[in-house]
C-alpha positions as a Markdown table, in Angstrom:
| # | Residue | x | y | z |
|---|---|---|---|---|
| 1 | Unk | 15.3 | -52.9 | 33.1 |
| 2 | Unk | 13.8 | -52.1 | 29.6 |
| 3 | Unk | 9.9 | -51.4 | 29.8 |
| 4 | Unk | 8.5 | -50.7 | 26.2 |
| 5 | Unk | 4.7 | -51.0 | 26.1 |
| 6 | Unk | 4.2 | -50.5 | 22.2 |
| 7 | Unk | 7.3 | -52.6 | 20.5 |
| 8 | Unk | 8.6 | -55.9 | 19.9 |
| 9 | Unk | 11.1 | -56.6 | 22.2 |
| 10 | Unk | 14.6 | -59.3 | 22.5 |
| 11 | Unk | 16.1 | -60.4 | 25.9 |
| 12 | Unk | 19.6 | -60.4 | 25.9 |
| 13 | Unk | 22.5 | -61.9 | 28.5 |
| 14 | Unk | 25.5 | -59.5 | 29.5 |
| 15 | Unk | 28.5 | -61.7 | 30.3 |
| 16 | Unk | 31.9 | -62.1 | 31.7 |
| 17 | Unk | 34.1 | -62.7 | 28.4 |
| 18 | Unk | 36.9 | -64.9 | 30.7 |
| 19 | Unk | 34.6 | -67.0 | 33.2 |
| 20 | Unk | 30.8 | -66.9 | 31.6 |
| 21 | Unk | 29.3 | -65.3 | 34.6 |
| 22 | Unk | 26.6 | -63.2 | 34.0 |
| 23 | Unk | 27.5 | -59.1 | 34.8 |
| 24 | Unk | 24.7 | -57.5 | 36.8 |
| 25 | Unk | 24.1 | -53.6 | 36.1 |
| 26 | Unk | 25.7 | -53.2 | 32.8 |
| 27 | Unk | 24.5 | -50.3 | 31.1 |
| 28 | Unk | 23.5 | -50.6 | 27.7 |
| 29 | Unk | 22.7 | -47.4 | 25.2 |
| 30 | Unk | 21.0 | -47.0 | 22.0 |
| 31 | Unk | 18.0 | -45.4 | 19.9 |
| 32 | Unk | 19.3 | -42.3 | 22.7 |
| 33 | Unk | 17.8 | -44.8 | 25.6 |
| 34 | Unk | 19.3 | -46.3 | 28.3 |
| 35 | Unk | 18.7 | -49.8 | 30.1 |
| 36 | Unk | 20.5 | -51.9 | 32.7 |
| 37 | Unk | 21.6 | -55.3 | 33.0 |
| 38 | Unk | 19.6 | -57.0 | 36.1 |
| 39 | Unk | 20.8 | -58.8 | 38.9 |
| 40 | Unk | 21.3 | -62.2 | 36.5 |
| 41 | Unk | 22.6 | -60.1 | 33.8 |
| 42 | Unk | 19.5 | -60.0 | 31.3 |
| 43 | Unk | 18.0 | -56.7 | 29.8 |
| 44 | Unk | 14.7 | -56.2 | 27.6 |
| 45 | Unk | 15.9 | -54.1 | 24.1 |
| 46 | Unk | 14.0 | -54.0 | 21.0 |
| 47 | Unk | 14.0 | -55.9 | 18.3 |
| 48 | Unk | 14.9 | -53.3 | 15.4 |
| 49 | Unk | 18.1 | -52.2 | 17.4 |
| 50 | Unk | 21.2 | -52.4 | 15.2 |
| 51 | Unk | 23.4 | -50.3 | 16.9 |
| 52 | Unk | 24.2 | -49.9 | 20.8 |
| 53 | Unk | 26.9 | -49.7 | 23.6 |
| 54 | Unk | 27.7 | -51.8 | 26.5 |
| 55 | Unk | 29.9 | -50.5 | 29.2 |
| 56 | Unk | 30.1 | -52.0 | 33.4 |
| 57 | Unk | 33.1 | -50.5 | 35.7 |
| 58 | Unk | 36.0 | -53.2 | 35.5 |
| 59 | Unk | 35.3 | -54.4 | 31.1 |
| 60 | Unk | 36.3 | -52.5 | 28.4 |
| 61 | Unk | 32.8 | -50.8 | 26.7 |
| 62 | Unk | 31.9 | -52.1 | 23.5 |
| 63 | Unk | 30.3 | -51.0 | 20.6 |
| 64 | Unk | 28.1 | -53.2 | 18.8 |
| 65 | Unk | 26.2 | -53.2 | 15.5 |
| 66 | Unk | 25.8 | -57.5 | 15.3 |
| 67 | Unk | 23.1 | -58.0 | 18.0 |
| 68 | Unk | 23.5 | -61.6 | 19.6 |
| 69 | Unk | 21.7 | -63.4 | 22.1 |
| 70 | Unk | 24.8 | -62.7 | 24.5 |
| 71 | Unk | 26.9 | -59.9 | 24.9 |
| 72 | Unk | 30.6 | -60.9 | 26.1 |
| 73 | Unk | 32.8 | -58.2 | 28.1 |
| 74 | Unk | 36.4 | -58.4 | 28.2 |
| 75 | Unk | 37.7 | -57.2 | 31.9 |
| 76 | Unk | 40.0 | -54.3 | 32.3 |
| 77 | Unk | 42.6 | -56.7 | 34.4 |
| 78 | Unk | 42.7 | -60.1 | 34.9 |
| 79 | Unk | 44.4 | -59.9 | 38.0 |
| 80 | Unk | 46.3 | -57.9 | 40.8 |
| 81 | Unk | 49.2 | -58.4 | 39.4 |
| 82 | Unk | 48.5 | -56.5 | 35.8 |
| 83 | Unk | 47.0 | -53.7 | 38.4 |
| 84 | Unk | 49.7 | -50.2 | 38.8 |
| 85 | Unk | 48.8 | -49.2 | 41.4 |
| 86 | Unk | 50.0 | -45.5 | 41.8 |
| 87 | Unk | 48.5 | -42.8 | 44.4 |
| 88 | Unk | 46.2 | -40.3 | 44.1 |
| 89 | Unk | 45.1 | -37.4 | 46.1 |
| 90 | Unk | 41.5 | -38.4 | 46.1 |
| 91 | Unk | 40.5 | -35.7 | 48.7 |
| 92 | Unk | 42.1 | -33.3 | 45.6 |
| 93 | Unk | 40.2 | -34.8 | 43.0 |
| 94 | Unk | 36.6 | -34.7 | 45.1 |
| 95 | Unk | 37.0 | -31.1 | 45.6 |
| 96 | Unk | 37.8 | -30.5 | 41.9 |
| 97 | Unk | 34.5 | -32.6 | 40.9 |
| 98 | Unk | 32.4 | -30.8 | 42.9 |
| 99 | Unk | 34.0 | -27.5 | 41.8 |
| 100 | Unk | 33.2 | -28.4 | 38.3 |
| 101 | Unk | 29.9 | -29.8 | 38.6 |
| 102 | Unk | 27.8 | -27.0 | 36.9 |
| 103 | Unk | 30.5 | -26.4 | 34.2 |
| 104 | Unk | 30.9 | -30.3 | 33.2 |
| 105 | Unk | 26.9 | -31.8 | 33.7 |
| 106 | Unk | 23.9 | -31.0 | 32.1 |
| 107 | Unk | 22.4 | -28.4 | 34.4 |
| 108 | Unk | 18.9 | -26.7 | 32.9 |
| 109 | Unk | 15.5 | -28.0 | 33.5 |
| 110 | Unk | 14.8 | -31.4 | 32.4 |
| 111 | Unk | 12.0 | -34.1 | 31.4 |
| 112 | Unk | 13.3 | -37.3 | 32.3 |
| 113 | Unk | 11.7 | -41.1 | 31.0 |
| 114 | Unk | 12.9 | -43.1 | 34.1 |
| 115 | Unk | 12.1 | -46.3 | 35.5 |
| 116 | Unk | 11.7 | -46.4 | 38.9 |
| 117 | Unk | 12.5 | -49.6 | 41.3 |
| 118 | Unk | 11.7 | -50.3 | 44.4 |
| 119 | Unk | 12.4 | -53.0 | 47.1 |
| 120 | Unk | 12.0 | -53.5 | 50.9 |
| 121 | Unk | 12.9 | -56.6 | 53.0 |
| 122 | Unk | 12.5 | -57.7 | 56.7 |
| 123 | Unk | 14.7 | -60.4 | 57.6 |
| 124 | Unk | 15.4 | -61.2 | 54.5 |
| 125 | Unk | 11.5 | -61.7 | 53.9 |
| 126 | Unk | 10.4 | -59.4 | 50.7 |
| 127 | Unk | 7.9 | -57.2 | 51.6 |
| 128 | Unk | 7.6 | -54.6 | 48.9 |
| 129 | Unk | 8.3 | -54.6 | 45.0 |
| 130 | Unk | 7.4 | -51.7 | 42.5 |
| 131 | Unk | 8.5 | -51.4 | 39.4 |
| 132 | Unk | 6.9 | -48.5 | 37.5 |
| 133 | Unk | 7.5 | -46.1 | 33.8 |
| 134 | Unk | 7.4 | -42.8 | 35.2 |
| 135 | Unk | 8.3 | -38.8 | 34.5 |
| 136 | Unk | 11.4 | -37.3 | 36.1 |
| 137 | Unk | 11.5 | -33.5 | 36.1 |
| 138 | Unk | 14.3 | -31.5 | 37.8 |
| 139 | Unk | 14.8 | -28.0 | 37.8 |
| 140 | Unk | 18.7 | -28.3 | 37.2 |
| 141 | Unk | 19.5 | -31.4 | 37.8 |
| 142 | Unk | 20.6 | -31.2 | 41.1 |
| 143 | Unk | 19.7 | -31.2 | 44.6 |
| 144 | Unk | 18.3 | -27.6 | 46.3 |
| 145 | Unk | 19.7 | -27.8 | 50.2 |
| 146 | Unk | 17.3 | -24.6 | 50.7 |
| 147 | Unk | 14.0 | -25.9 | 49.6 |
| 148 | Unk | 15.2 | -29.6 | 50.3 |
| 149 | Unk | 15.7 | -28.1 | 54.5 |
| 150 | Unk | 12.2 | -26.3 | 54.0 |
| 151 | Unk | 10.8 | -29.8 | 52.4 |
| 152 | Unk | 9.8 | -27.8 | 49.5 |
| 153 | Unk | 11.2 | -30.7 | 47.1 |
| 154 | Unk | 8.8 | -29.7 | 44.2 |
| 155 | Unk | 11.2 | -26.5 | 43.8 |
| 156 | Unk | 13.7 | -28.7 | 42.4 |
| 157 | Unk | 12.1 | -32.3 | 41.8 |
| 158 | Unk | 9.1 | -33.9 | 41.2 |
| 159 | Unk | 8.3 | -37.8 | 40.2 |
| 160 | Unk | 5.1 | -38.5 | 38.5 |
| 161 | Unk | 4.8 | -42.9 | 38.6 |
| 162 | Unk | 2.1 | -42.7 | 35.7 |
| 163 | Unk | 2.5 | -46.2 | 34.9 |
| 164 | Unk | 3.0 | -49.1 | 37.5 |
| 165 | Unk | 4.4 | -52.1 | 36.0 |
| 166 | Unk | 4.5 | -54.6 | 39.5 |
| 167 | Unk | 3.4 | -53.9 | 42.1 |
| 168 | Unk | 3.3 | -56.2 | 45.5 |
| 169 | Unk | 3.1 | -55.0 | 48.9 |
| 170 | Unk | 2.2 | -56.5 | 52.5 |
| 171 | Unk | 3.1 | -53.1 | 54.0 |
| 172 | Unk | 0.8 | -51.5 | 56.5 |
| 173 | Unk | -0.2 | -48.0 | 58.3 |
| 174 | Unk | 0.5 | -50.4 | 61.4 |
| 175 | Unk | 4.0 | -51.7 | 60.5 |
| 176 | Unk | 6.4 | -49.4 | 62.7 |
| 177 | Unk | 9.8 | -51.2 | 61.3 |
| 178 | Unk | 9.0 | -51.9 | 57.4 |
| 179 | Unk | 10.5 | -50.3 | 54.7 |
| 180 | Unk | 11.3 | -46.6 | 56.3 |
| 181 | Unk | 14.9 | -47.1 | 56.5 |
| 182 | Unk | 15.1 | -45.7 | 53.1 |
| 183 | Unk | 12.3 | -43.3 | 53.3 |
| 184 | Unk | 12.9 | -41.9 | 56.5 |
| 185 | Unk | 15.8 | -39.0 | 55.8 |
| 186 | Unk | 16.5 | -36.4 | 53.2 |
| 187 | Unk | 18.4 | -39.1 | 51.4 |
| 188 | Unk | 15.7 | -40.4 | 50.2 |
| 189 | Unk | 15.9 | -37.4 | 47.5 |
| 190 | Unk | 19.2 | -36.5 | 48.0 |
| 191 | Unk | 20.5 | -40.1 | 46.9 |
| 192 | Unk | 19.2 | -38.8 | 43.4 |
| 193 | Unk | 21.8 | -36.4 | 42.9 |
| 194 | Unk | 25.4 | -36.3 | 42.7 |
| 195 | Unk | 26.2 | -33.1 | 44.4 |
| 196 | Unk | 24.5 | -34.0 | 47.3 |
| 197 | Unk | 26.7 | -37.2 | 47.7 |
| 198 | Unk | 30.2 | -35.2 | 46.7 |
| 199 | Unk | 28.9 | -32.8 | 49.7 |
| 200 | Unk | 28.4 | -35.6 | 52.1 |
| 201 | Unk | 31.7 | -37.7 | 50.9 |
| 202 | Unk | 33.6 | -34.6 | 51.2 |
| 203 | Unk | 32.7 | -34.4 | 54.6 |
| 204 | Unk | 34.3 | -37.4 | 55.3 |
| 205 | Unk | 37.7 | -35.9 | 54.6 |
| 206 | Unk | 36.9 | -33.4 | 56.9 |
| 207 | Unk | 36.4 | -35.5 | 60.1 |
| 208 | Unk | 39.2 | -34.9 | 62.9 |
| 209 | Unk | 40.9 | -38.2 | 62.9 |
| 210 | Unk | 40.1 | -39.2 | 59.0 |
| 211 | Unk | 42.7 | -41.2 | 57.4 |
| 212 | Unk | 42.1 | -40.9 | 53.7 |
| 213 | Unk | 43.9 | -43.3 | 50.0 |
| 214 | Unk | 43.1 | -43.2 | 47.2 |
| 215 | Unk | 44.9 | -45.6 | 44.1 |
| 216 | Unk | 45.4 | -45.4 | 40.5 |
| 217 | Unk | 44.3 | -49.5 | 39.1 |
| 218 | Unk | 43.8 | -48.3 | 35.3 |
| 219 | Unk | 44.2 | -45.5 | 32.9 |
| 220 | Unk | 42.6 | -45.4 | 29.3 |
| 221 | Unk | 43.1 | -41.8 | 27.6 |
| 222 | Unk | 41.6 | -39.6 | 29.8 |
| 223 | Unk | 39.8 | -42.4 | 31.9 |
| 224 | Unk | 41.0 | -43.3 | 35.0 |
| 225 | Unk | 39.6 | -45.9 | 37.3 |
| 226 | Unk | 40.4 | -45.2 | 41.0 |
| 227 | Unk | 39.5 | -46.7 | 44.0 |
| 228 | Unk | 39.6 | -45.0 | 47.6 |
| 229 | Unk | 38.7 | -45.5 | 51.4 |
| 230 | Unk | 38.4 | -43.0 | 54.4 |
| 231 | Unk | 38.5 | -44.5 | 57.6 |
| 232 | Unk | 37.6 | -42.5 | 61.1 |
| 233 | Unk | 35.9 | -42.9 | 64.4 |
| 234 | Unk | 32.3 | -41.8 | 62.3 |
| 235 | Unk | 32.5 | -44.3 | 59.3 |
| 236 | Unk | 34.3 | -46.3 | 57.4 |
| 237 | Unk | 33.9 | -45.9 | 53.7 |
| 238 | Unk | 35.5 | -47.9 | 50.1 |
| 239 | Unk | 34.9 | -47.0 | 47.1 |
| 240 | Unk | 35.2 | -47.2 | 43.3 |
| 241 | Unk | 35.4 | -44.5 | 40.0 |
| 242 | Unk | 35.9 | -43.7 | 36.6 |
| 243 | Unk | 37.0 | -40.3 | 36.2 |
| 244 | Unk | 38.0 | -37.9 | 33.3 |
| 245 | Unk | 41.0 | -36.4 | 34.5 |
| 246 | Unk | 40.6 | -34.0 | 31.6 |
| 247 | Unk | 37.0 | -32.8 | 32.4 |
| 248 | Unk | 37.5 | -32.8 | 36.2 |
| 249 | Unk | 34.6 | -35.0 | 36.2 |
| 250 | Unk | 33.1 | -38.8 | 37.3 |
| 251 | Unk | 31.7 | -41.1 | 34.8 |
| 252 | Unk | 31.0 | -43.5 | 37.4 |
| 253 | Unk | 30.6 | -43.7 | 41.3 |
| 254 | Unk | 30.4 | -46.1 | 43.5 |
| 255 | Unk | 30.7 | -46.0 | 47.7 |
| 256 | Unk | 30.1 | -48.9 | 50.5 |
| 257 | Unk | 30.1 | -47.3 | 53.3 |
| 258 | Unk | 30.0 | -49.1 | 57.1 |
| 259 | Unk | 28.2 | -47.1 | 59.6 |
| 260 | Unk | 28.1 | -49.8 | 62.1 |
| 261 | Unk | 30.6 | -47.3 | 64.4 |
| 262 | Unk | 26.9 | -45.0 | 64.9 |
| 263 | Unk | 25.3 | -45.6 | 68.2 |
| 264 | Unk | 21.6 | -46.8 | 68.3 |
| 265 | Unk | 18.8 | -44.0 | 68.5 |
| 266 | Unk | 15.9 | -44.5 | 70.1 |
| 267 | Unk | 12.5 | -43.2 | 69.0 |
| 268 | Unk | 8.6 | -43.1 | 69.8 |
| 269 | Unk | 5.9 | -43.7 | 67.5 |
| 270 | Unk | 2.7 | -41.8 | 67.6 |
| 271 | Unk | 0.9 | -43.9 | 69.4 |
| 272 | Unk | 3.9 | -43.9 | 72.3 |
| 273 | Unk | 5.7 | -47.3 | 71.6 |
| 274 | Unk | 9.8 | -46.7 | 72.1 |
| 275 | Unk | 12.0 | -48.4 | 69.6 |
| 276 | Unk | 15.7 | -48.2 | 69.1 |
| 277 | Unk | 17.0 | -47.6 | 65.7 |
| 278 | Unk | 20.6 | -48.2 | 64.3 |
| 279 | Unk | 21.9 | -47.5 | 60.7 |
| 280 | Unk | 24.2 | -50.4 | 59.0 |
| 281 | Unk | 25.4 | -50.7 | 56.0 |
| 282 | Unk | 25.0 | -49.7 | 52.0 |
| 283 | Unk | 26.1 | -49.0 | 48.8 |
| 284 | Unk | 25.2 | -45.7 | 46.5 |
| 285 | Unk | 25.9 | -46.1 | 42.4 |
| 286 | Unk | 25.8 | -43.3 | 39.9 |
| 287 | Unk | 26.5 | -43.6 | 36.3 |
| 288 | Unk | 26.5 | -40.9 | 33.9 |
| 289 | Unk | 27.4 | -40.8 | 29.6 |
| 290 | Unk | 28.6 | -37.7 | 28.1 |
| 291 | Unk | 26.8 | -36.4 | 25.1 |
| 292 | Unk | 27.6 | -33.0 | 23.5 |
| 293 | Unk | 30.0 | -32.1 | 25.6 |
| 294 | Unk | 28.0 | -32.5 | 29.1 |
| 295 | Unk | 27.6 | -34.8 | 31.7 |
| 296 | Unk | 24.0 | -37.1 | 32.1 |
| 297 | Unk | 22.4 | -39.2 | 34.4 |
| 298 | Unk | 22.2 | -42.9 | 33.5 |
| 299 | Unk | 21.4 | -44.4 | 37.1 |
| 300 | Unk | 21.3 | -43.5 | 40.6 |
| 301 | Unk | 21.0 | -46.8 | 42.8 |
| 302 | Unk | 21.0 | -47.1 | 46.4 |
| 303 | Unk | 20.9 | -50.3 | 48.6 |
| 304 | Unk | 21.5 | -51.1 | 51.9 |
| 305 | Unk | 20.2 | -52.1 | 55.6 |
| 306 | Unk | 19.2 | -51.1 | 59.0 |
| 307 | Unk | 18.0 | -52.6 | 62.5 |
| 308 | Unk | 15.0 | -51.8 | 63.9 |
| 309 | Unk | 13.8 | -53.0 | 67.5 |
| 310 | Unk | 10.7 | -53.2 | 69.0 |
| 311 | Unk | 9.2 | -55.1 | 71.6 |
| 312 | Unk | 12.8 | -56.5 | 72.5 |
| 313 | Unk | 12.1 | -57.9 | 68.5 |
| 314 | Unk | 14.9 | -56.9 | 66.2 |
| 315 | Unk | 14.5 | -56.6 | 62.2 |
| 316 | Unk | 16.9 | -56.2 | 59.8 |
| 317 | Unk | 15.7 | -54.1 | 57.2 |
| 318 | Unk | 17.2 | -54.4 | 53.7 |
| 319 | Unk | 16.1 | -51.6 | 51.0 |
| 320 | Unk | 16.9 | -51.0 | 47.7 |
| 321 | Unk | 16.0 | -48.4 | 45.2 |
| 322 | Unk | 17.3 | -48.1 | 41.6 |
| 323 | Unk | 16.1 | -44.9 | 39.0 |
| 324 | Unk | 17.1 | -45.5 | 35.4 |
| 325 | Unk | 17.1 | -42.3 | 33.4 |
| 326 | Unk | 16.7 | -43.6 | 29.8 |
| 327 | Unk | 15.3 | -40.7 | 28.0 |
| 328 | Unk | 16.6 | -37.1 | 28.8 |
| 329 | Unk | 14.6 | -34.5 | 26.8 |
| 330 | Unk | 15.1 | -30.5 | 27.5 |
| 331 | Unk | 11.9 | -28.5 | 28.9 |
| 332 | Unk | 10.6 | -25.0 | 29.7 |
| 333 | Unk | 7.7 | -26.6 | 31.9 |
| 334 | Unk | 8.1 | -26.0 | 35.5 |
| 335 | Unk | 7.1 | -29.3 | 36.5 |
| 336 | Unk | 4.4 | -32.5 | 36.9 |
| 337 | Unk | 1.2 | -32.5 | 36.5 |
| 338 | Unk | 0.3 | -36.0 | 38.4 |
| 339 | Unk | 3.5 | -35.7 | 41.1 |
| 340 | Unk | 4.0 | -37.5 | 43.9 |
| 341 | Unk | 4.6 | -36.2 | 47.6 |
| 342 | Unk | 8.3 | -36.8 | 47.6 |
| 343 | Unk | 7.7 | -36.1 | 52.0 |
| 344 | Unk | 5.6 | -39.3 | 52.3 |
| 345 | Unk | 6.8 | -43.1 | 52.2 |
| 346 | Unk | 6.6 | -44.2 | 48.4 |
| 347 | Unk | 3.8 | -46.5 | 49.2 |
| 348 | Unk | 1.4 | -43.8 | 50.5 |
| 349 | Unk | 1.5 | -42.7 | 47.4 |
| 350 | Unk | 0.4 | -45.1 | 45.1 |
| 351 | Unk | -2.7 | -47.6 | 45.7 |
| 352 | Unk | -1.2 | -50.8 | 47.2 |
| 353 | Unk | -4.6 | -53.1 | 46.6 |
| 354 | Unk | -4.2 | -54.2 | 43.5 |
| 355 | Unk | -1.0 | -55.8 | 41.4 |
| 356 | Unk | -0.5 | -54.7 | 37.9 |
| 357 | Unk | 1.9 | -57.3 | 36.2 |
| 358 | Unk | 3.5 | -57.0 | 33.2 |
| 359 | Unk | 6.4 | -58.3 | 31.0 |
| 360 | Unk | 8.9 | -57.2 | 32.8 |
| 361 | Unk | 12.4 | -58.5 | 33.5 |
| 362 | Unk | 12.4 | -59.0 | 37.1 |
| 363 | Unk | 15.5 | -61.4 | 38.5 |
| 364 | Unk | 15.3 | -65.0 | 39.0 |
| 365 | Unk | 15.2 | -63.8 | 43.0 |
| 366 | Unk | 12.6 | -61.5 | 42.9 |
């Protein structure tokens, strides 16, 4: 998503090179922005951009200075058979990430231009939208386990949603099962930052009966892209990278993970009303761009759902949360003016009576 409020601005299609078939979450830089692809592969840039790349896991980035209308991708490999597949230790190359991190990304205090999107779904029924320009600080860009287990998440973080694009909601104070299966857990901060999710995947590897692969499908220079799977009696995980073998470091992440091995929990409301809970299943995205020799944020994106069931009534509960980081500027400040409470649900803190809309690029689904 592109939101510019003050400049002429030129939708554009990302596309498969081979088939046609429009690419979803292709990240596209220029001006020193950053914009995604959505779900039918359109972005918003503007007009006066003669310069930008394109880049999506799986296609060969390209750099462009002839703006068209579309944008073609040529894919890595056409096919399993043009895949080598060689091994890799993957537990090896996780601990070496997560060594590195400090070293290899960007890790002083810093003012982020984000766009922030937000989605919740009860069987399959939209219930929540937001789409909003907002402020990102962080104190060093990652994620504070000490003031995060004391809920002190303005030590480290702090999200100020000055300017709410869309905004629809039929959520209520007396909705028990809507939308908190994102908002519910640490992760709802910790999904933000990539140390946090190298802690919790390398606790996978750690689990008594884990059985753990990881394969080599392509190698450009430095660039690897790897996938992997852990498999144990806890959960099931797949997942995808690009890694710089040089810099000991990630360009891109990507996990599903299948938690459907977790028994159900069951809970009480305030008001006394038991209801089981069970987590299911998801997907976490990072993407990062080196510039001057560190490591920055280009998107953090989780999605997923859970069951929820109340009065022998059971919802399934998609959720979906995307943060573009498309300005990164240093800072001495030590924070937000206008924050939000990161410990309450997203929609208790913004005004859900009114609908601000706006020009912006939502997907032919939403």
């Amino acid at each position: 998503f592109g939101l510019f409020q003050t400049q002429t601005l030129r939708k554009i299609k990302i596309i498969d090179a081979q088939d046609g078939k429009p690419i979803a979450n292709a990240r596209i830089i220029f001006n020193n922005e950053v914009v995604y692809s959505n779900d039918d592969g359109f972005a918003l840039i503007t007009e006066n951009v003669s310069n930008m790349e394109v880049s999506q896991s799986g296609y060969q980035s390209q750099k462009i200075t002839k703006i068209s209308e579309q944008i073609k991708l040529k894919p890595i490999y056409n096919d399993i058979e043009e895949i080598r597949i060689v091994n890799v230790d993957i537990k090896e190359l996780f601990k070496n990430v997560q060594k590195n991190l400090k070293k290899n990304y960007f890790s002083e205090p810093s003012l982020y231009d984000i766009t922030y999107k937000q989605k919740d779904s009860d069987n399959d029924s939209l219930n929540f939208l937001m789409i909003a320009n907002a402020k990102l600080w962080t104190s060093s860009n990652s994620y504070n386990f000490k003031s995060a287990f004391n809920k002190n998440y303005d030590d480290f973080i702090q999200i100020d949603l000055e300017n709410i694009k869309y905004l629809k909601s039929d959520i209520t104070d007396n909705d028990i099962c809507k939308g908190y299966s994102l908002n519910q857990s640490k992760d709802f901060v910790g999904n933000i930052f990539l140390n946090y999710e190298m802690q919790r995947t390398n606790y996978y590897f750690e689990i008594k009966d884990a059985k753990f692969s990881g394969r080599l499908l392509n190698e450009n220079g430095d660039e690897q892209t790897i996938s992997f799977k852990v498999i144990s009696s806890e959960i099931d995980v797949n997942g995808k990278l690009v890694y710089n073998k040089k810099d000991k470091a990630l360009l891109y992440y990507e996990l599903e993970y299948d938690q459907t091995k977790s028994p159900s929990v069951k809970r009480k409301t305030m008001e006394g009303q038991e209801l089981e809970y069970k987590v299911g299943n998801g997907i976490i995205i990072f993407d990062f761009y080196k510039k001057d020799g560190k490591y920055f944020p280009a998107q953090s994106k989780t999605m997923g759902f859970t069951f929820c069931t109340l009065n022998n009534e059971t919802h399934k509960i998609h959720f979906d949360r995307e943060i573009v980081f498309q300005k990164h500027n240093s800072t001495q400040t030590n924070g937000l003016t206008n924050k939000i409470d990161l410990s309450k649900l997203i929609w208790k803190n913004v005004p859900t009576n009114q609908s601000k809309e706006s020009k912006v690029l939502l997907s032919q689904e939403e």
